[in-house]
Amino acid sequence: MKSAATAFGHFIAETNLYIAAGAALFTGSAYFFFGTAPNVDVLGTVFFGTLFMYTFQRRVGDLDASGAYRGVKTLLMAAGALGTAFFAVGLSVSVFGLFAGAALLSAAYALPVFPVKGRKEPASLRKLPYLKIWTVTAAWTAVGVAVPLADGAGGDLPGTDAAFFALQQGALIFALAAAFDIRDLPFDAPEHRTVPQILGIRGAVKAGVTAVRISVLSCALLYLFGRIDLAGLGVHAAVCTGAGILLKRTTPYRRQLFFNLGIDGILAAQGLGLMLTRWL
């Protein structure tokens, strides 16, 4: 019999509430890193947009859809669409355009719309060779870096420093995506050419850990350049340490909650940790 905590974790993971909150906190991290006030319209759009998109991908796309909480998911998908429309009205044209681009990329990740030579049926981006992890990294970096920076989260951040911040956050996303590729190893077709298919599980873990180290190094450079404070560096280093520990324990046979709560929880941990340093 499941404990109440396990049942609750299963509910928030299955209904995509957890990943939606994590996405909003990940985007909020950009504001917290640079000491600017978060834009409620941006964070609201990220939360509800993620809630809608993740449910939409599993209902309409080629991702495996679970039958758990089907009625609740339908209601939350409708809430996601309405919430996205409500908050998106307050966005600037440039920020809205970045959101739209990220949304199209996310939809293409799961929707089989790309023709494949030699096959009758089209494929989604996640099923095209070599593209799975890069599509995930690009979509999340767009939402978590490009959107808040375009909204002014970094102030007058020079282009070089913005690139380091994109590398910092993007490398962390790459590492987390590598863990999910390891999870999917028994199910992905060989022609998908994912990271663990090419490098093996140990190689994928090493690639993810290397990405985590690059993320910490990029953050350290931003600290040395005077763009972020020591608290921000400390939080990010702690979060990346946690990500590295989880990566080294990742196998295809871990329970689903290990990925949906543990790996995805890194996104929320960064935002929550930075938020606490600004409030305390």
Coordinates of C-alpha atoms in Angstrom, one line a residue:
M1 CA 0.0 0.0 0.0
K2 CA 1.4 3.4 -1.0
S3 CA 2.2 5.9 1.7
A4 CA 0.4 9.3 1.6
A5 CA 3.7 11.0 0.6
T6 CA 4.2 8.5 -2.3
A7 CA 0.7 8.9 -3.5
F8 CA 0.9 12.7 -3.4
G9 CA 4.3 12.6 -5.3
H10 CA 2.7 10.3 -7.9
F11 CA -0.2 12.7 -8.3
I12 CA 1.8 15.9 -8.8
A13 CA 4.2 14.1 -11.1
E14 CA 1.5 12.5 -13.2
T15 CA -0.6 15.6 -13.5
N16 CA 2.5 17.7 -14.5
L17 CA 1.9 20.1 -11.7
Y18 CA 5.4 19.4 -10.3
I19 CA 7.3 20.0 -13.6
A20 CA 5.2 23.2 -14.2
A21 CA 6.2 24.6 -10.8
G22 CA 9.8 23.5 -11.5
A23 CA 9.8 25.3 -14.9
A24 CA 8.5 28.5 -13.3
L25 CA 11.1 28.4 -10.6
F26 CA 13.8 27.6 -13.1
T27 CA 12.8 30.7 -15.1
G28 CA 12.6 32.7 -11.9
S29 CA 16.2 31.7 -11.2
A30 CA 17.4 34.2 -13.8
Y31 CA 15.7 37.1 -11.9
F32 CA 17.0 35.8 -8.5
F33 CA 20.6 35.3 -9.8
F34 CA 20.8 38.9 -11.0
G35 CA 18.8 40.5 -8.1
T36 CA 15.9 41.8 -10.2
A37 CA 12.2 41.5 -9.4
P38 CA 10.5 38.5 -11.1
N39 CA 7.8 39.3 -13.7
V40 CA 4.6 37.7 -12.6
D41 CA 3.3 37.6 -16.2
V42 CA 6.4 35.7 -17.3
L43 CA 6.3 33.2 -14.4
G44 CA 2.6 32.7 -14.8
T45 CA 3.0 32.0 -18.5
V46 CA 5.8 29.5 -17.9
F47 CA 3.8 27.7 -15.2
F48 CA 0.5 27.4 -17.1
G49 CA 2.2 26.9 -20.5
T50 CA 4.3 24.0 -19.2
L51 CA 1.2 22.5 -17.6
F52 CA -0.7 22.7 -20.9
M53 CA 2.2 21.6 -23.1
Y54 CA 3.3 18.5 -21.1
T55 CA -0.3 17.3 -21.0
F56 CA -0.9 18.1 -24.6
Q57 CA 2.3 16.2 -25.7
R58 CA 1.0 13.1 -24.0
R59 CA -2.5 13.4 -25.3
V60 CA -1.8 14.3 -28.9
G61 CA 1.9 13.5 -29.4
D62 CA 3.8 10.2 -29.5
L63 CA 4.9 10.3 -25.8
D64 CA 3.6 7.4 -23.7
A65 CA 0.4 8.6 -22.1
S66 CA -0.6 7.3 -18.7
G67 CA -4.3 6.7 -17.9
A68 CA -3.8 7.9 -14.3
Y69 CA -5.9 10.9 -13.3
R70 CA -7.3 11.3 -16.8
G71 CA -10.2 13.5 -15.8
V72 CA -7.9 15.7 -13.6
K73 CA -5.5 16.0 -16.5
T74 CA -8.2 17.2 -18.8
L75 CA -9.2 19.9 -16.4
L76 CA -5.6 20.9 -15.8
M77 CA -4.9 21.1 -19.5
A78 CA -7.9 23.4 -19.9
A79 CA -6.6 25.5 -16.9
G80 CA -3.2 25.5 -18.5
A81 CA -4.6 27.0 -21.8
L82 CA -6.7 29.6 -20.0
G83 CA -3.9 30.5 -17.6
T84 CA -1.4 30.9 -20.4
A85 CA -3.7 33.2 -22.3
F86 CA -4.4 35.2 -19.2
F87 CA -0.7 35.9 -18.3
A88 CA 0.6 36.0 -21.9
V89 CA -1.4 39.2 -22.6
G90 CA 0.9 41.1 -20.3
L91 CA 4.1 40.0 -22.1
S92 CA 6.1 42.3 -24.4
V93 CA 6.2 41.4 -28.1
S94 CA 9.8 40.1 -28.0
V95 CA 9.2 37.9 -24.9
F96 CA 5.9 36.6 -26.4
G97 CA 7.8 35.7 -29.6
L98 CA 10.4 33.7 -27.6
F99 CA 7.7 31.9 -25.8
A100 CA 6.0 31.1 -29.1
G101 CA 9.2 29.7 -30.5
A102 CA 9.8 27.6 -27.4
A103 CA 6.2 26.3 -27.6
L104 CA 6.6 25.3 -31.2
L105 CA 9.8 23.5 -30.4
S106 CA 8.2 21.7 -27.5
A107 CA 5.3 20.6 -29.7
A108 CA 7.6 19.4 -32.4
Y109 CA 9.4 17.3 -29.8
A110 CA 6.4 15.0 -29.5
L111 CA 4.2 15.6 -32.6
P112 CA 5.1 13.3 -35.6
V113 CA 5.2 15.9 -38.3
F114 CA 8.6 15.5 -39.9
P115 CA 8.9 13.3 -43.0
V116 CA 11.5 10.6 -42.8
K117 CA 13.2 9.2 -45.9
G118 CA 12.2 5.5 -46.5
R119 CA 9.3 5.6 -44.1
K120 CA 5.6 6.2 -44.6
E121 CA 5.0 7.7 -41.3
P122 CA 6.5 11.1 -40.1
A123 CA 8.5 11.4 -36.9
S124 CA 8.8 13.9 -34.1
L125 CA 12.0 15.6 -33.2
R126 CA 12.7 13.2 -30.3
K127 CA 12.7 10.3 -32.8
L128 CA 15.1 11.9 -35.3
P129 CA 18.7 10.8 -34.9
Y130 CA 20.8 12.8 -32.5
L131 CA 18.2 15.5 -31.9
K132 CA 16.4 14.4 -28.7
I133 CA 18.7 15.8 -26.0
W134 CA 19.4 19.0 -28.0
T135 CA 15.7 19.7 -28.5
V136 CA 15.1 19.4 -24.8
T137 CA 18.1 21.6 -24.0
A138 CA 17.2 24.3 -26.5
A139 CA 13.5 24.5 -25.4
W140 CA 14.3 24.8 -21.7
T141 CA 17.2 27.2 -22.3
A142 CA 14.9 29.4 -24.3
V143 CA 12.3 29.5 -21.5
G144 CA 14.8 29.7 -18.6
V145 CA 17.4 32.0 -20.1
A146 CA 16.3 33.8 -23.3
V147 CA 12.8 34.8 -22.0
P148 CA 13.9 36.3 -18.6
L149 CA 16.9 38.0 -20.1
A150 CA 14.7 39.5 -22.9
D151 CA 12.4 40.7 -20.1
G152 CA 15.3 42.5 -18.4
A153 CA 16.2 40.0 -15.7
G154 CA 19.9 40.6 -16.2
G155 CA 19.7 44.4 -16.5
D156 CA 22.4 45.6 -18.9
L157 CA 24.1 42.3 -19.0
P158 CA 26.8 42.2 -21.7
G159 CA 26.5 39.7 -24.5
T160 CA 29.5 37.7 -23.3
D161 CA 28.1 37.3 -19.8
A162 CA 24.6 36.4 -21.2
A163 CA 26.4 33.7 -23.1
F164 CA 28.0 32.4 -19.9
F165 CA 24.7 32.4 -18.2
A166 CA 23.1 30.5 -21.1
L167 CA 25.9 28.0 -20.9
Q168 CA 25.5 27.7 -17.1
Q169 CA 21.8 26.9 -17.3
G170 CA 21.9 25.0 -20.6
A171 CA 24.6 22.7 -19.4
L172 CA 22.5 21.9 -16.3
I173 CA 19.5 21.1 -18.5
F174 CA 21.7 18.9 -20.7
A175 CA 22.8 16.9 -17.7
L176 CA 19.3 16.4 -16.5
A177 CA 18.1 15.4 -20.0
A178 CA 21.0 12.8 -20.2
A179 CA 19.5 11.2 -17.1
F180 CA 16.1 10.9 -18.8
D181 CA 17.8 9.5 -21.9
I182 CA 19.2 6.8 -19.7
R183 CA 15.7 6.1 -18.3
D184 CA 14.4 5.8 -21.9
L185 CA 17.2 3.5 -23.1
P186 CA 15.1 0.3 -23.0
F187 CA 12.3 2.0 -25.1
D188 CA 14.2 4.2 -27.6
A189 CA 14.7 2.7 -31.0
P190 CA 18.4 2.2 -32.0
E191 CA 18.0 4.7 -34.8
H192 CA 17.2 7.5 -32.4
R193 CA 20.9 7.7 -31.5
T194 CA 20.5 9.1 -28.0
V195 CA 23.5 9.8 -25.8
P196 CA 23.4 6.5 -23.9
Q197 CA 22.9 4.6 -27.1
I198 CA 26.1 6.2 -28.5
L199 CA 28.2 6.3 -25.3
G200 CA 26.6 3.7 -23.1
I201 CA 25.1 4.3 -19.7
R202 CA 28.5 5.0 -18.1
G203 CA 29.4 7.3 -20.9
A204 CA 26.1 9.2 -20.7
V205 CA 26.7 9.6 -16.9
K206 CA 30.2 11.0 -17.6
A207 CA 28.8 13.4 -20.2
G208 CA 26.2 14.6 -17.8
V209 CA 28.7 15.1 -15.0
T210 CA 31.0 17.0 -17.3
A211 CA 28.1 19.2 -18.2
V212 CA 27.4 19.8 -14.5
R213 CA 31.0 20.9 -14.1
I214 CA 30.8 23.2 -17.0
S215 CA 27.7 24.7 -15.5
V216 CA 29.5 25.4 -12.2
L217 CA 32.5 26.8 -14.0
S218 CA 30.3 29.2 -16.0
C219 CA 28.6 30.3 -12.8
A220 CA 32.0 30.9 -11.1
L221 CA 33.1 33.1 -14.0
L222 CA 29.9 35.2 -13.6
Y223 CA 30.8 35.6 -9.9
L224 CA 34.4 36.6 -10.8
F225 CA 33.0 39.1 -13.3
G226 CA 30.8 40.6 -10.5
R227 CA 27.5 39.7 -12.2
I228 CA 26.2 37.4 -9.4
D229 CA 26.9 37.3 -5.7
L230 CA 28.5 34.6 -3.6
A231 CA 25.1 33.3 -2.4
G232 CA 24.1 32.7 -6.0
L233 CA 27.3 30.8 -6.7
G234 CA 26.9 28.8 -3.5
V235 CA 23.3 27.8 -4.3
H236 CA 24.2 26.8 -7.9
A237 CA 27.2 24.8 -6.8
A238 CA 25.0 22.9 -4.2
V239 CA 22.3 22.3 -6.8
C240 CA 24.9 21.0 -9.3
T241 CA 26.4 18.8 -6.7
G242 CA 23.0 17.3 -6.1
A243 CA 22.5 16.8 -9.8
G244 CA 25.9 15.0 -10.1
I245 CA 25.0 12.7 -7.2
L246 CA 21.7 11.8 -8.8
L247 CA 23.3 11.3 -12.2
K248 CA 25.8 8.8 -10.8
R249 CA 22.9 6.8 -9.4
T250 CA 20.8 6.9 -12.6
T251 CA 20.0 3.6 -14.3
P252 CA 17.1 2.6 -16.7
Y253 CA 15.6 0.6 -13.8
R254 CA 15.1 3.3 -11.3
R255 CA 11.5 4.0 -10.2
Q256 CA 9.7 6.6 -12.2
L257 CA 9.5 9.0 -9.2
F258 CA 13.3 9.0 -9.0
F259 CA 13.2 10.9 -12.4
N260 CA 9.9 12.8 -12.1
L261 CA 10.6 14.1 -8.5
G262 CA 14.3 13.7 -8.1
I263 CA 15.8 14.7 -11.4
D264 CA 13.1 17.2 -12.3
G265 CA 13.4 18.5 -8.7
I266 CA 16.8 20.0 -9.5
L267 CA 15.0 22.7 -11.4
A268 CA 12.8 23.6 -8.5
A269 CA 15.7 23.4 -6.0
Q270 CA 17.7 26.0 -7.9
G271 CA 14.8 28.5 -7.9
L272 CA 13.8 27.8 -4.3
G273 CA 17.4 28.1 -3.0
L274 CA 18.0 31.4 -4.7
M275 CA 14.6 32.7 -3.5
L276 CA 15.6 31.9 0.1
T277 CA 18.9 33.7 -0.3
R278 CA 17.0 36.9 -1.4
W279 CA 14.4 36.7 1.4
L280 CA 16.7 35.8 4.3

